[in-house]
CSV table of C-alpha atoms in Angstrom, one decimal:
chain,number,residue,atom,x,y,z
H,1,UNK,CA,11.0,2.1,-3.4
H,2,UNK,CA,12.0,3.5,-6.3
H,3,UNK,CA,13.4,0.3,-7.5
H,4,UNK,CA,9.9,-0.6,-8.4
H,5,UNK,CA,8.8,0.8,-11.7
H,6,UNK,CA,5.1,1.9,-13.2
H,7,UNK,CA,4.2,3.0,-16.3
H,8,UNK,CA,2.6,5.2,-16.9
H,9,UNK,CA,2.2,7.6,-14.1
H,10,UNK,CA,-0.5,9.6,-15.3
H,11,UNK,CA,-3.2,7.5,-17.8
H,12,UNK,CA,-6.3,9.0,-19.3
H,13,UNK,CA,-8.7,7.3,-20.7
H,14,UNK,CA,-12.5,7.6,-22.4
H,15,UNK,CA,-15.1,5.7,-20.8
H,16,UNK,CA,-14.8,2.0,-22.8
H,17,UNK,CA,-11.7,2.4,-23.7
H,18,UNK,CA,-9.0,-0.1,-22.6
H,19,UNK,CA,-6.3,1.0,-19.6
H,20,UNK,CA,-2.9,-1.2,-19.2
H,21,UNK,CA,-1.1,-0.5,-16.3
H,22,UNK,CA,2.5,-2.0,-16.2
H,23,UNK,CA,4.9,-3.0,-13.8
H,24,UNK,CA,8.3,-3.9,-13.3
H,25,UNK,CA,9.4,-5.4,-10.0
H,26,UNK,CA,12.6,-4.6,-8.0
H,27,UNK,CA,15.7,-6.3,-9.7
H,28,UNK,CA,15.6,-10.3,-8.3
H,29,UNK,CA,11.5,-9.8,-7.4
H,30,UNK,CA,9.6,-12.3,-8.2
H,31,UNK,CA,6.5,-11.7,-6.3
H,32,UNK,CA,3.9,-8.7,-7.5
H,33,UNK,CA,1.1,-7.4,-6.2
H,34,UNK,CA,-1.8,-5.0,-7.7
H,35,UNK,CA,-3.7,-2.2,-4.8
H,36,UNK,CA,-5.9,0.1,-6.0
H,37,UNK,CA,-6.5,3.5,-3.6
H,38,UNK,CA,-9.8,5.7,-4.7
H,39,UNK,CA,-10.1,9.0,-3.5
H,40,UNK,CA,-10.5,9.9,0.1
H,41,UNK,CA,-9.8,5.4,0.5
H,42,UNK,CA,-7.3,3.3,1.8
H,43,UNK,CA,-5.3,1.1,-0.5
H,44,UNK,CA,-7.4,-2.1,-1.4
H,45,UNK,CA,-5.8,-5.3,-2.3
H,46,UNK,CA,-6.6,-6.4,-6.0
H,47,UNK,CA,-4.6,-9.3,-7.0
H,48,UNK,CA,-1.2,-11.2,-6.2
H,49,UNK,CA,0.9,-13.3,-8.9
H,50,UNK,CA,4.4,-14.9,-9.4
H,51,UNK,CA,5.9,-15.7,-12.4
H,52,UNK,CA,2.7,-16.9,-14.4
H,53,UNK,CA,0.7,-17.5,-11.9
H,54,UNK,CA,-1.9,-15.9,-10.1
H,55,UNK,CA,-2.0,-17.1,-6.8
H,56,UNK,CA,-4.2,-14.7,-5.0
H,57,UNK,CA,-7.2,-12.2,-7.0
H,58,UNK,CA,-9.7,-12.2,-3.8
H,59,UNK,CA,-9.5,-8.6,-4.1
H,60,UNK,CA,-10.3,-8.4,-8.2
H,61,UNK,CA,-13.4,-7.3,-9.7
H,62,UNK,CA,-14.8,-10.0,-11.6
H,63,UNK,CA,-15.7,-8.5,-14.9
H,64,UNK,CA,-13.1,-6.4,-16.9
H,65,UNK,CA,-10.0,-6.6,-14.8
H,66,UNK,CA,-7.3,-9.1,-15.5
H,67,UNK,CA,-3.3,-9.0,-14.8
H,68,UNK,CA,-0.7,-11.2,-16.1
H,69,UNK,CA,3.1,-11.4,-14.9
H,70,UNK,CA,4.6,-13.5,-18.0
H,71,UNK,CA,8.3,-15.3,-18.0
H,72,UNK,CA,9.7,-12.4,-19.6
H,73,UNK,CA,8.9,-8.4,-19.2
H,74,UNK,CA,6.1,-6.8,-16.4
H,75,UNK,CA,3.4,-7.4,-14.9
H,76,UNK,CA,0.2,-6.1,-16.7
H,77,UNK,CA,-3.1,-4.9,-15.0
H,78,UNK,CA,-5.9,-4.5,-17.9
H,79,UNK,CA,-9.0,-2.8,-17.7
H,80,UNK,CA,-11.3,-3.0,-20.1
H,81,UNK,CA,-14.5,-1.2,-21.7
H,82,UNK,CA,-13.2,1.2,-18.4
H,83,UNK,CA,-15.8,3.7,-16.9
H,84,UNK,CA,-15.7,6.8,-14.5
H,85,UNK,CA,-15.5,4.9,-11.3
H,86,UNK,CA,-12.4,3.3,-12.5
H,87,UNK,CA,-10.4,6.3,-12.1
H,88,UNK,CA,-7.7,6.2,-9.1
H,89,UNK,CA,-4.6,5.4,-8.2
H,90,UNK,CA,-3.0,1.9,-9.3
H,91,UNK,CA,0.0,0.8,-7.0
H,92,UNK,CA,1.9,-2.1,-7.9
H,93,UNK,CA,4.6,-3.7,-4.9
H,94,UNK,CA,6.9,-6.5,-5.4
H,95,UNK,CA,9.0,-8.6,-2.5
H,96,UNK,CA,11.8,-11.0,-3.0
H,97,UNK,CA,9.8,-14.1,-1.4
H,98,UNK,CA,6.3,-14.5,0.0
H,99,UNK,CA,7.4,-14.6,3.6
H,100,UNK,CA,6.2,-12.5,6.4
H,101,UNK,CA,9.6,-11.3,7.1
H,102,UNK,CA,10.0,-9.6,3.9
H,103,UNK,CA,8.7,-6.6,3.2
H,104,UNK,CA,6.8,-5.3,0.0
H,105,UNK,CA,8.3,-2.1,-2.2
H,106,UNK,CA,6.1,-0.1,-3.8
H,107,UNK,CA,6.1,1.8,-6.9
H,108,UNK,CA,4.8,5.1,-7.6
H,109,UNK,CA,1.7,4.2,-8.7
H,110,UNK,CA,-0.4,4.9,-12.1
H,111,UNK,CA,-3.4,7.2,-11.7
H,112,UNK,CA,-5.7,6.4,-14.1
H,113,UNK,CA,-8.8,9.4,-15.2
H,114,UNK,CA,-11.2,8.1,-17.0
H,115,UNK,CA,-13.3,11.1,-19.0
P,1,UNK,CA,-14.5,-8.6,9.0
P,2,UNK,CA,-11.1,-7.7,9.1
P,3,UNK,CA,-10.6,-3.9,9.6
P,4,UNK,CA,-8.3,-2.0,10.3
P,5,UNK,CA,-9.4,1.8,11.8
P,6,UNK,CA,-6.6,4.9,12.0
P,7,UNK,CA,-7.0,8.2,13.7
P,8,UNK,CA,-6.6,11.2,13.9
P,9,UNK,CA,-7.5,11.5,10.1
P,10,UNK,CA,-5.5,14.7,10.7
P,11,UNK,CA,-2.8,15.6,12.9
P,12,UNK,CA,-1.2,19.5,12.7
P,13,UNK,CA,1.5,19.8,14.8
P,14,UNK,CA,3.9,22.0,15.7
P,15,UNK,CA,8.1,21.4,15.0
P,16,UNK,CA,9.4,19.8,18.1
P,17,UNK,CA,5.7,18.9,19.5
P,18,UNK,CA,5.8,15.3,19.9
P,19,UNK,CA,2.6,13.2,19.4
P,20,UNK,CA,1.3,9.6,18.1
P,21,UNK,CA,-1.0,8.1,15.7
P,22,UNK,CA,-2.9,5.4,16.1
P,23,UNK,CA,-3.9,2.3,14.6
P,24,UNK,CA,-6.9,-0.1,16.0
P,25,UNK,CA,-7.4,-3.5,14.4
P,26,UNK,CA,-9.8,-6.1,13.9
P,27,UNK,CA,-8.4,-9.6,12.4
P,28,UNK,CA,-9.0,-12.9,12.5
P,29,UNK,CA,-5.5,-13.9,13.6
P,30,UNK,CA,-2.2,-11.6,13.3
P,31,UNK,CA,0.5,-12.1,10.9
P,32,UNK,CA,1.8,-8.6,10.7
P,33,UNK,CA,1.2,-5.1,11.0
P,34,UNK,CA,2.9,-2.5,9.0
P,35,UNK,CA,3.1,0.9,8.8
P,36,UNK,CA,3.9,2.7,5.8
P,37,UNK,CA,4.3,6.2,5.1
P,38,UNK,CA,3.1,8.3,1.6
P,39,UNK,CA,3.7,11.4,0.4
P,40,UNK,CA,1.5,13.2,-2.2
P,41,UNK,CA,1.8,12.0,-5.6
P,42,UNK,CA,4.1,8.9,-4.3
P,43,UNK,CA,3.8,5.2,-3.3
P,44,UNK,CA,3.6,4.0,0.1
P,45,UNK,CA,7.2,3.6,1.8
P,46,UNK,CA,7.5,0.9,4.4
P,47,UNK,CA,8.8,1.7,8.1
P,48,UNK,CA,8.1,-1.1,10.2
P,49,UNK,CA,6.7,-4.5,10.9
P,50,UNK,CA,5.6,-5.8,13.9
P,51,UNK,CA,4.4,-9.2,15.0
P,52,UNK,CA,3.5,-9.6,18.4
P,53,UNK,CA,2.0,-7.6,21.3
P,54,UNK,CA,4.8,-6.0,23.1
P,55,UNK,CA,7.1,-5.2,20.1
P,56,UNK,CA,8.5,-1.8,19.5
P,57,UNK,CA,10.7,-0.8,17.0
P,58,UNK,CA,12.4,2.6,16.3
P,59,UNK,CA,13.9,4.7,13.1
P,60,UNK,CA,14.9,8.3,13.8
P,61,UNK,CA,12.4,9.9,15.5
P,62,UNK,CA,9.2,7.4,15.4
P,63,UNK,CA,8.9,4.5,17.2
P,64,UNK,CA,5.8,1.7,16.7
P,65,UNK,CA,4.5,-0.1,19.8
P,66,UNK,CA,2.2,-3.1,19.3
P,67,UNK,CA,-0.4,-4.6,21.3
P,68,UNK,CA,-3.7,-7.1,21.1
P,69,UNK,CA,-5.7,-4.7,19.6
P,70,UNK,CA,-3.9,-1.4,18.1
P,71,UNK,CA,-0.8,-0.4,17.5
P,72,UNK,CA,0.8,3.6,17.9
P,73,UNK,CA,2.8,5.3,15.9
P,74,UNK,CA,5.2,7.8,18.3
P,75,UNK,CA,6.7,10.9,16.9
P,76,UNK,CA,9.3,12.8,19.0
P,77,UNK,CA,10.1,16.6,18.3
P,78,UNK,CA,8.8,15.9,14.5
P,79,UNK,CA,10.2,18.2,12.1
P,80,UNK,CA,8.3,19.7,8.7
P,81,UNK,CA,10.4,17.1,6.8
P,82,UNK,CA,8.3,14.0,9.0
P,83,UNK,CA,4.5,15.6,7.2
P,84,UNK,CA,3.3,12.9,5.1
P,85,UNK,CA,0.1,10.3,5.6
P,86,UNK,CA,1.2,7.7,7.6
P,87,UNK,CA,-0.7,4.5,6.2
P,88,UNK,CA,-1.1,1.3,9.2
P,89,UNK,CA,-1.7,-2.3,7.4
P,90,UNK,CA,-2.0,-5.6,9.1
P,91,UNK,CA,-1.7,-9.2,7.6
P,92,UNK,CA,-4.5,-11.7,8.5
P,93,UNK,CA,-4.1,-15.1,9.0
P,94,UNK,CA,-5.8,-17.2,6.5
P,95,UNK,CA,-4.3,-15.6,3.7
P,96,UNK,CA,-1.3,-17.0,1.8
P,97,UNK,CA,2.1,-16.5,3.3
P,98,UNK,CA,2.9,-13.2,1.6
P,99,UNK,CA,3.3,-10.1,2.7
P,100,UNK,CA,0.6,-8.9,-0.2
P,101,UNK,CA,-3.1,-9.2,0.6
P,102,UNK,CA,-2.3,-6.3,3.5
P,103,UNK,CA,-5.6,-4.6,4.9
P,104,UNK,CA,-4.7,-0.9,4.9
P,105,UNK,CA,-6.9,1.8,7.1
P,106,UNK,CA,-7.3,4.8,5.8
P,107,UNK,CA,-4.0,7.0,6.9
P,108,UNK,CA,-3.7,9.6,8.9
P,109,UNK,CA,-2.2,12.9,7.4
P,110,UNK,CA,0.3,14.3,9.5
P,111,UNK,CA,1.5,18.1,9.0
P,112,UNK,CA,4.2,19.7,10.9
P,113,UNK,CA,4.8,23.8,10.8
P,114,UNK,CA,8.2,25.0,11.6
């Protein structure tokens, strides 16, 4: 997995500041996806995308989060105006095609503080 | 709701003790199941994928069964080198056809003393 790149690892931020958490996919990747894992939680699902699309953000928050995967360079997660219960881990995983034989690489994750 | 329920939460085990872990689902419809394993600090790091009840699949010394409603996780004669959290997912149907959008349980945290 550790074709999948994040950056940064480690992000601190004040309460309403902005957060952006990158992501570069494994080499040929077009297919991202965003999971979020708060302490003491399982992973949660936040939001798939392909190449400038978003095809799946069921698992985004509706206010403040957005994430973007343009033509050229990674895929951002934003948080905006972020407060304390925003701090956790951020895992982004990418896959070569969207079938169910293929499976996702993740990176190693951003953990975000927010003081 | 789709769930997805691990235990033990913790497992301590000694070297060569062999054991499994074990996943119990809930889900409207199975695509997949996955299990994963993490290490501190790192991401998740896939294993296996299983699709139907009655598939097994081995690598080294674990081996992940499937059935209707949970899958195991078997670890024989684990060594230190195997302690990690091992992370179960499972794909429901109704989502799109990627492997993304997987429901993770919680993990259980394996620890093996020489």
């Amino acid at each position: 997995n550790a074709g999948v790149m994040q950056n940064p690892r480690h992000l601190v931020r004040r309460r309403g500041q902005e957060a952006r958490l990158r992501c570069s996919p494994m080499k040929g990747h077009s297919h991202v996806y965003w999971y979020r894992q708060l302490p003491e939680e399982g992973l949660k699902f936040m939001v798939y995308l392909q190449k400038e699309n978003i095809i799946d953000e069921s698992g985004m928050p509706k206010e403040r989060f957005s994430a973007e995967f343009p033509k050229e360079g990674p895929s951002i997660l934003r948080i905006q105006q972020v407060v304390r219960g925003d701090s956790a881990a951020y895992f982004c995983a990418s896959s070569l095609t969207p079938t169910q034989n293929t499976e996702a690489f993740f990176g190693q994750g951003t953990r975000l503080t927010v003081v | 709701e789709d769930q997805v329920t691990q235990s033990p939460e913790a497992l301590r085990l000694q070297e060569g003790e062999s054991s499994s872990l074990n996943c119990s689902y809930t889900v409207s419809g199975l695509r997949g199941l996955f299990w994963y394993r993490q290490d501190p600090g790192k991401g998740p790091e896939f294993l296996f994928t299983l699709y139907s009840a009655g598939e097994e699949k081995e690598k080294e010394r674990l081996k992940a069964t499937l059935t209707k409603k949970e899958s195991f996780l078997h670890i024989t004669a684990p060594k230190p080198e195997d302690s990690a959290t091992y992370l179960c997912a499972v794909q429901a149907a109704g989502y799109g056809g990627s492997q993304g959008n997987l429901i993770f349980g919680k993990g259980t945290k394996l620890s093996v003393k020489p």
